Coordinates of C-alpha atoms in Angstrom, one line a residue:
X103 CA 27.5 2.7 -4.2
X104 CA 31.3 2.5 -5.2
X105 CA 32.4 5.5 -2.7
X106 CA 30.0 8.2 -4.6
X107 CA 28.0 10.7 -3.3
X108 CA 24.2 10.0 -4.3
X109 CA 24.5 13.1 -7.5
X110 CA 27.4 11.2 -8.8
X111 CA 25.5 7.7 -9.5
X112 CA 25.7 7.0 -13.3
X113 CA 22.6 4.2 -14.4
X114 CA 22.5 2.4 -17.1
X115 CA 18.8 0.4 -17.3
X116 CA 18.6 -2.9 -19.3
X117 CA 15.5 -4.3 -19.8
X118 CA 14.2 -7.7 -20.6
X119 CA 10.6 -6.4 -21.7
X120 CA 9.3 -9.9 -22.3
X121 CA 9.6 -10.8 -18.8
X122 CA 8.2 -8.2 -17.4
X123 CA 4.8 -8.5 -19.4
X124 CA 4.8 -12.7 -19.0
X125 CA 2.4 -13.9 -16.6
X126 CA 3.1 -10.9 -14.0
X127 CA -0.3 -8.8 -14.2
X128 CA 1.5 -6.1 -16.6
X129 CA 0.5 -6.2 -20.4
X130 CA 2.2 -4.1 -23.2
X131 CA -1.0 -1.5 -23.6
X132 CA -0.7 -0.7 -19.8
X133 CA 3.0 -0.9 -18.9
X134 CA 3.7 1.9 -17.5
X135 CA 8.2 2.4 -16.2
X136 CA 7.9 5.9 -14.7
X137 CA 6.9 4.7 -11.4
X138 CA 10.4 2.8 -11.6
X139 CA 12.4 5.3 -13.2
X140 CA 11.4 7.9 -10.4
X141 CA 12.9 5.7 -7.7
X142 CA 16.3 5.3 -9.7
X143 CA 16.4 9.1 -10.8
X144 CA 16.3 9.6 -6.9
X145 CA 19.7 7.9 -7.0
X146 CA 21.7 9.1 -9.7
X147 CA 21.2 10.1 -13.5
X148 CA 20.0 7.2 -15.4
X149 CA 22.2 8.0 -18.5
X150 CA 21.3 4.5 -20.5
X151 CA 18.3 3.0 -21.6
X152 CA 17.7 0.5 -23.2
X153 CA 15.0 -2.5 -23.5
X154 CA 15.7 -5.8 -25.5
X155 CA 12.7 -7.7 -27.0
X156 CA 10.6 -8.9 -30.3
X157 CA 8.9 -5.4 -31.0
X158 CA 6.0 -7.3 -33.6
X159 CA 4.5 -9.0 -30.5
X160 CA 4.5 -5.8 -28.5
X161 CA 3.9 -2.6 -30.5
X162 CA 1.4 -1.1 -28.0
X163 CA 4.3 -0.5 -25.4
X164 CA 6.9 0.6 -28.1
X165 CA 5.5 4.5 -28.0
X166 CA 5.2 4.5 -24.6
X167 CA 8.9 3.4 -23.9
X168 CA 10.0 6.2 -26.4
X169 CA 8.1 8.7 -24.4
X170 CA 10.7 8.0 -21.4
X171 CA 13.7 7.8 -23.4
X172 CA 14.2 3.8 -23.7
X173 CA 16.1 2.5 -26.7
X174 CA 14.5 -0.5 -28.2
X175 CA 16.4 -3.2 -29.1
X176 CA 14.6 -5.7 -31.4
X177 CA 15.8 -9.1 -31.2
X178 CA 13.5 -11.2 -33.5
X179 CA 12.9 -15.3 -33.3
X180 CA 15.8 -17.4 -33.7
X181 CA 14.4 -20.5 -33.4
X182 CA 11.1 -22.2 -35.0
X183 CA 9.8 -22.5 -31.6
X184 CA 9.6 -18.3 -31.3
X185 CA 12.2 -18.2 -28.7
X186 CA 14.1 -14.9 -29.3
X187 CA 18.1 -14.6 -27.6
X188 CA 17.5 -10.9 -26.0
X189 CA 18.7 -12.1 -22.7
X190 CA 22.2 -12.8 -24.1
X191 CA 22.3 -9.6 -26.1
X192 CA 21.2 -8.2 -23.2
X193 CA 24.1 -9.5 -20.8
X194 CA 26.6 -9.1 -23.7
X195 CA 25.5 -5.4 -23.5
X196 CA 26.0 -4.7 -19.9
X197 CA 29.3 -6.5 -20.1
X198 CA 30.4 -4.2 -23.0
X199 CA 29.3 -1.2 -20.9
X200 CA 30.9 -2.1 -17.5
X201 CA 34.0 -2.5 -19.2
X202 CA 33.8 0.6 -21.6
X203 CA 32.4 3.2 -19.3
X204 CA 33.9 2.8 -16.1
X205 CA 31.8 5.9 -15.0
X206 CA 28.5 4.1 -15.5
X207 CA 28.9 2.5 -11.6
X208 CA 24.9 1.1 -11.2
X209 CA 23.3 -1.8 -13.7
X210 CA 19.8 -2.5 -13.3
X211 CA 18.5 -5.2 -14.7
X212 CA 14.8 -5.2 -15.0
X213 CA 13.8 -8.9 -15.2
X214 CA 12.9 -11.6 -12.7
X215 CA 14.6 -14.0 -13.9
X216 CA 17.5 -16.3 -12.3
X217 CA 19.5 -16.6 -15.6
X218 CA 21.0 -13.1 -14.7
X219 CA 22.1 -14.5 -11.7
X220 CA 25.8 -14.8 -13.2
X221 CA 25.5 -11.4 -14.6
X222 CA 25.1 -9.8 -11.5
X223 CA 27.8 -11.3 -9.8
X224 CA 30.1 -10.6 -12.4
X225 CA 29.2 -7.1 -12.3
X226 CA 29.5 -6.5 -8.4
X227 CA 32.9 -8.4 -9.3
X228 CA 34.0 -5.1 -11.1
X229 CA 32.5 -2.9 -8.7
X230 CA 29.0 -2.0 -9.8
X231 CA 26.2 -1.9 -7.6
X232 CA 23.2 -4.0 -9.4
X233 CA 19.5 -3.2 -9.2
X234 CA 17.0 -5.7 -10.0
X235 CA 13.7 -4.9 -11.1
X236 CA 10.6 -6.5 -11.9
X237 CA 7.1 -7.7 -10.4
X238 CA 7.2 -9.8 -7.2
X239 CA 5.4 -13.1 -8.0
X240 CA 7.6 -13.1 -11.0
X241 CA 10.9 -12.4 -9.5
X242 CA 13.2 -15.5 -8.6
X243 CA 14.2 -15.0 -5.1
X244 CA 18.0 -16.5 -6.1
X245 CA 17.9 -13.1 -8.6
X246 CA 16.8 -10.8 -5.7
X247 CA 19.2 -12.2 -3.4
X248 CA 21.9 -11.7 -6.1
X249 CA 21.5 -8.1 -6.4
X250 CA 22.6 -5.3 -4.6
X251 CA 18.8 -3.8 -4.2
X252 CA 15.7 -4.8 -5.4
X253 CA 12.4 -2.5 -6.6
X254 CA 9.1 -4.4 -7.2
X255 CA 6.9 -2.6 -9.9
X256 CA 3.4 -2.5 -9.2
X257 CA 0.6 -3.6 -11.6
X258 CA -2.0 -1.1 -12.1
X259 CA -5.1 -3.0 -12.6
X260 CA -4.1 -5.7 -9.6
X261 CA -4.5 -2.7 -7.1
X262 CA -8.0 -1.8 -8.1
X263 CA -9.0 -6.0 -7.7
X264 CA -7.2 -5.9 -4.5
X265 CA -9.9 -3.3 -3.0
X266 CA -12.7 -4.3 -4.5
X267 CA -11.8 -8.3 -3.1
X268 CA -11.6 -6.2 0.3
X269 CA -14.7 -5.0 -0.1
X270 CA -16.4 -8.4 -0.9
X271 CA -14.6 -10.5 1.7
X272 CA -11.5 -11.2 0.3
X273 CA -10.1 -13.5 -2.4
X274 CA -12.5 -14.4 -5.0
X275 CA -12.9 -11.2 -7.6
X276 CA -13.1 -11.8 -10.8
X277 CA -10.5 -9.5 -12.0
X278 CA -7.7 -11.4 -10.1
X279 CA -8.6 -14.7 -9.4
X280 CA -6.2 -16.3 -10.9
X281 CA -2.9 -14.4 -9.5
X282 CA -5.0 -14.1 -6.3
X283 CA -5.4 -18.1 -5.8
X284 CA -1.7 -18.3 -6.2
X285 CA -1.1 -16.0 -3.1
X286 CA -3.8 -17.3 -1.6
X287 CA -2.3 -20.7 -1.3
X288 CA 1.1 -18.9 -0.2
X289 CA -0.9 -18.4 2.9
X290 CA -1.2 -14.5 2.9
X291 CA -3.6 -12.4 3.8
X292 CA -6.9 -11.1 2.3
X293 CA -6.8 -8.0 0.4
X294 CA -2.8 -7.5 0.4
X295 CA -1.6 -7.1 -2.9
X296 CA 1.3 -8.2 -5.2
X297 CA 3.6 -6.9 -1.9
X298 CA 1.7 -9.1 0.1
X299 CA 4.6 -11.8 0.0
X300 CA 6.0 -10.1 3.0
X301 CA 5.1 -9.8 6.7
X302 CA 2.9 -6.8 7.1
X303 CA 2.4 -5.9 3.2
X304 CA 0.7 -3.2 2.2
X305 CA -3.3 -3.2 2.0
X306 CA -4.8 -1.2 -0.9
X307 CA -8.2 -0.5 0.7
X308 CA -6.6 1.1 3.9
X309 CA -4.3 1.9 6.1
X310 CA -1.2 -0.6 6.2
X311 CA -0.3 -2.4 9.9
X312 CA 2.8 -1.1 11.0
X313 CA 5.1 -4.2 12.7
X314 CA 8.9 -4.0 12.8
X315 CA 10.6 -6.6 10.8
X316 CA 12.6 -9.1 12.4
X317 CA 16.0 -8.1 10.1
X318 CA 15.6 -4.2 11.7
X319 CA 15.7 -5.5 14.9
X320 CA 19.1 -7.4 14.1
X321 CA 20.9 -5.2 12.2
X322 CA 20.2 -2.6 15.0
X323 CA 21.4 -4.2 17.7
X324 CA 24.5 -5.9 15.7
X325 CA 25.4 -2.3 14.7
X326 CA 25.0 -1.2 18.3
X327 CA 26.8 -3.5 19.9
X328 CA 29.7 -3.1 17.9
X329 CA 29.1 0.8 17.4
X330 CA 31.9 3.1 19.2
X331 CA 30.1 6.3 18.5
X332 CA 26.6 7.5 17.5
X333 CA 25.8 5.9 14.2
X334 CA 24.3 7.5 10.7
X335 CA 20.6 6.3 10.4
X336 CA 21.5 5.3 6.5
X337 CA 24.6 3.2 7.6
X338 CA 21.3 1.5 9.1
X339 CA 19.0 1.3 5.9
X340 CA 22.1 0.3 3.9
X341 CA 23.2 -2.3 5.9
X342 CA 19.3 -4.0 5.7
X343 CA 19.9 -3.8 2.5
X344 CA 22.2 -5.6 1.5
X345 CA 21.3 -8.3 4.0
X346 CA 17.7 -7.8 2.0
X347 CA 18.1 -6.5 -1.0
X348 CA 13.9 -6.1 -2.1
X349 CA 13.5 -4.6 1.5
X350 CA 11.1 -1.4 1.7
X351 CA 10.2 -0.2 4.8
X352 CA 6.9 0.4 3.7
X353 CA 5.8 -3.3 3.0
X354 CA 6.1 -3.0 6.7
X355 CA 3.7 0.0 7.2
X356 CA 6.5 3.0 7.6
X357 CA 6.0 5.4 5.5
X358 CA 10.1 6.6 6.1
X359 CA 12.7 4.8 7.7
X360 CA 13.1 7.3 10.6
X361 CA 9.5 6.2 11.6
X362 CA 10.7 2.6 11.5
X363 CA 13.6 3.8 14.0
X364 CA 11.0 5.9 16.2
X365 CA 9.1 2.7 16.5
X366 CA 12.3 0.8 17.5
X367 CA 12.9 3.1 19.4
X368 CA 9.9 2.9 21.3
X369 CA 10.6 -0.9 22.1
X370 CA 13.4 0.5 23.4
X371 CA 16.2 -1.3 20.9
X372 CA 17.8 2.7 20.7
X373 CA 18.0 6.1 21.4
X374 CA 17.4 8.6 18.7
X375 CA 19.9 12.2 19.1
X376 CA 20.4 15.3 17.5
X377 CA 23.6 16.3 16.9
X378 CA 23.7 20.0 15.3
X379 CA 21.4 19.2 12.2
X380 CA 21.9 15.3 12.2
X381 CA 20.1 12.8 13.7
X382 CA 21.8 9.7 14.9
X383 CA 21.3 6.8 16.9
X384 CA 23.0 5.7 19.5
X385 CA 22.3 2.3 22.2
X386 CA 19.0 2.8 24.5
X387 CA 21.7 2.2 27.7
X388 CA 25.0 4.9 26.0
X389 CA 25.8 8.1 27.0
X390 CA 27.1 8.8 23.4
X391 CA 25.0 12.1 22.6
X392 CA 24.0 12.9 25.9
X393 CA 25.9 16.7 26.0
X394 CA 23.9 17.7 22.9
X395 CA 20.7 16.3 24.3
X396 CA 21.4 18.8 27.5
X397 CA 22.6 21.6 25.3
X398 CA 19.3 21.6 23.2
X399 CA 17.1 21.0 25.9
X400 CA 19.3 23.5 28.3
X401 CA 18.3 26.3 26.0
X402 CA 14.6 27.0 27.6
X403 CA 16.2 26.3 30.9
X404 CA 19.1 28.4 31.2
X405 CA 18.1 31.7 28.6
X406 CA 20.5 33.5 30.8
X407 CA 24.3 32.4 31.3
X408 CA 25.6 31.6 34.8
X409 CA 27.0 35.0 36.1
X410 CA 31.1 34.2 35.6
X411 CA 32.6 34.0 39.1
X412 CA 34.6 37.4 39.6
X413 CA 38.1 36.5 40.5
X414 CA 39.2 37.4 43.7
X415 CA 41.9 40.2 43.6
X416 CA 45.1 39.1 45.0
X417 CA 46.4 40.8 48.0
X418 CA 49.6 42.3 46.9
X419 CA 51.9 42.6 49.6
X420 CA 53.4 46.1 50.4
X421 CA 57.0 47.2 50.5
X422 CA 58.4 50.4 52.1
X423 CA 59.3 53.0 49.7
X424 CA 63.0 53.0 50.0
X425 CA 63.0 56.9 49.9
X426 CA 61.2 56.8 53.1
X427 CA 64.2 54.7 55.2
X428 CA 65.8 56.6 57.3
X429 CA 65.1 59.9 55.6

């Protein structure tokens, strides 16, 4: 992100609250951002918050947005049909802030919806890295595709439906029928849940399938292929990334990207080394590594040193001592 080291990020958070709580499985009494802001506090200091939206429709998610430090921004009706401009002030805002606080080098938007499109490219423009955020079946994939990363927020209650339709077969409880049908005629899965958009999503009621996705495989050997020494593990994750910007290996059934690369490299796409306290990979077929492989695996081997080859003396040759000629 912009050349920094990972303590350096500045956020600022923009928040179209409306959107969030429309038709996505998320109401104002159960909205709940720490999940979210956890993940972005792991990169950087989120130094602005702020969320745009008519407070009088949702005053049971105004105390909980105080309680994590979000400034609320109250943008009332401004037309007779109740529509309400917070997504302009919103993208006024960030503009405003990307200009005026060149420090602040991350936006994240948290809406799913493709009128930010423009604002997100206008912000990468100036050198921002841009984090979307919102609810998957709510998210326009031309938004996710526009950002730099993407973080789905999980509803709470849709979960708790999701195992108990496991336990009864499948699609058809109550508490999610509705969202549930719509997935269901995506074609996914039974029991997945709102991840379940993606190949090998995440199942609430147990353990997740682990299958390597098809972009891992590529960016790997890409990578390797045009790699002239062992390569960082997070040039890897960074370089999915921005190829697919909602990608998480987890949807996948990793729980951490280096067993997503132990599992590559058991299909054997790699070779995983050690190289003092990094890990690195390096092609399946390379020799790139291979002294600190012997080193560390010499150590049980060879406890004691090779005994250094004595030199042999050099035969100096003699010369009379003068005083002996001819006296």
């Amino acid at each position: 992100m912009a050349g920094r080291t990972d303590e350096q990020h500045r956020i600022a958070l923009f928040i179209d609250f409306e959107n969030l709580v429309t038709n996505t499985g998320i109401s104002a009494n159960n909205f709940d951002l720490q999940p979210a802001l956890d993940q972005l506090l792991e990169q950087g200091k989120v130094v602005f918050r702020r969320a745009y939206c008519n407070w009088s429709r949702f005053e049971d998610a105004k105390q909980r947005l105080h309680d994590v430090g979000v400034e609320l921004v109250d943008v009332p009706p401004s037309t007779r049909a109740g529509k309400n401009s917070a997504d302009m002030r919103l993208v006024i805002d960030a503009l405003e802030l990307c200009y005026a606080r060149e420090q602040i080098d991350t936006f994240v938007i948290a809406s799913g919806d493709s009128d930010f499109c423009p604002l997100a490219y206008k912000l990468r423009e100036n050198g921002r890295t841009v984090i979307g955020l919102a609810v998957r079946e709510a998210s326009s994939q031309m938004f996710v595709r526009a950002c730099d990363q993407f973080i789905y927020m999980k509803p709470k209650h849709r979960g708790e439906s999701s195992h108990k339709d496991k336990d009864h077969g499948g699609r058809g409880g109550k508490g999610d029928e509705g969202k549930g049908g719509k997935r269901g005629g995506k074609g996914h899965d039974k029991g997945h849940d709102a991840k379940g958009g993606k190949e090998g999503a995440e199942s609430k009621g147990g353990k997740p399938k682990a299958e390597v996705p098809a972009v891992a495989r590529e960016v790997v050997q890409s990578l390797l292929r045009r790699a002239t020494g062992p390569l960082n593990p997070s040039l890897v994750k960074e370089t999915i990334v921005r190829k697919e910007p909602d990608f998480d290996e987890r949807d996948h059934g990793f729980s951490t990207f280096a067993r997503l690369l132990e599992a590559l490299e058991q299909e054997g796409l790699l070779r995983r080394i050690q190289q003092g306290r990094q890990g690195y990979i390096v092609g399946p077929d390379s020799d790139f590594g291979a002294p600190a492989r012997e080193v560390k695996g010499g150590k049980g081997r060879h406890a004691k040193a090779p005994a250094p080859v004595e030199e042999e003396e050099e035969e100096l040759e003699s010369y009379p001592d003068p005083d002996d000629e001819g006296l």
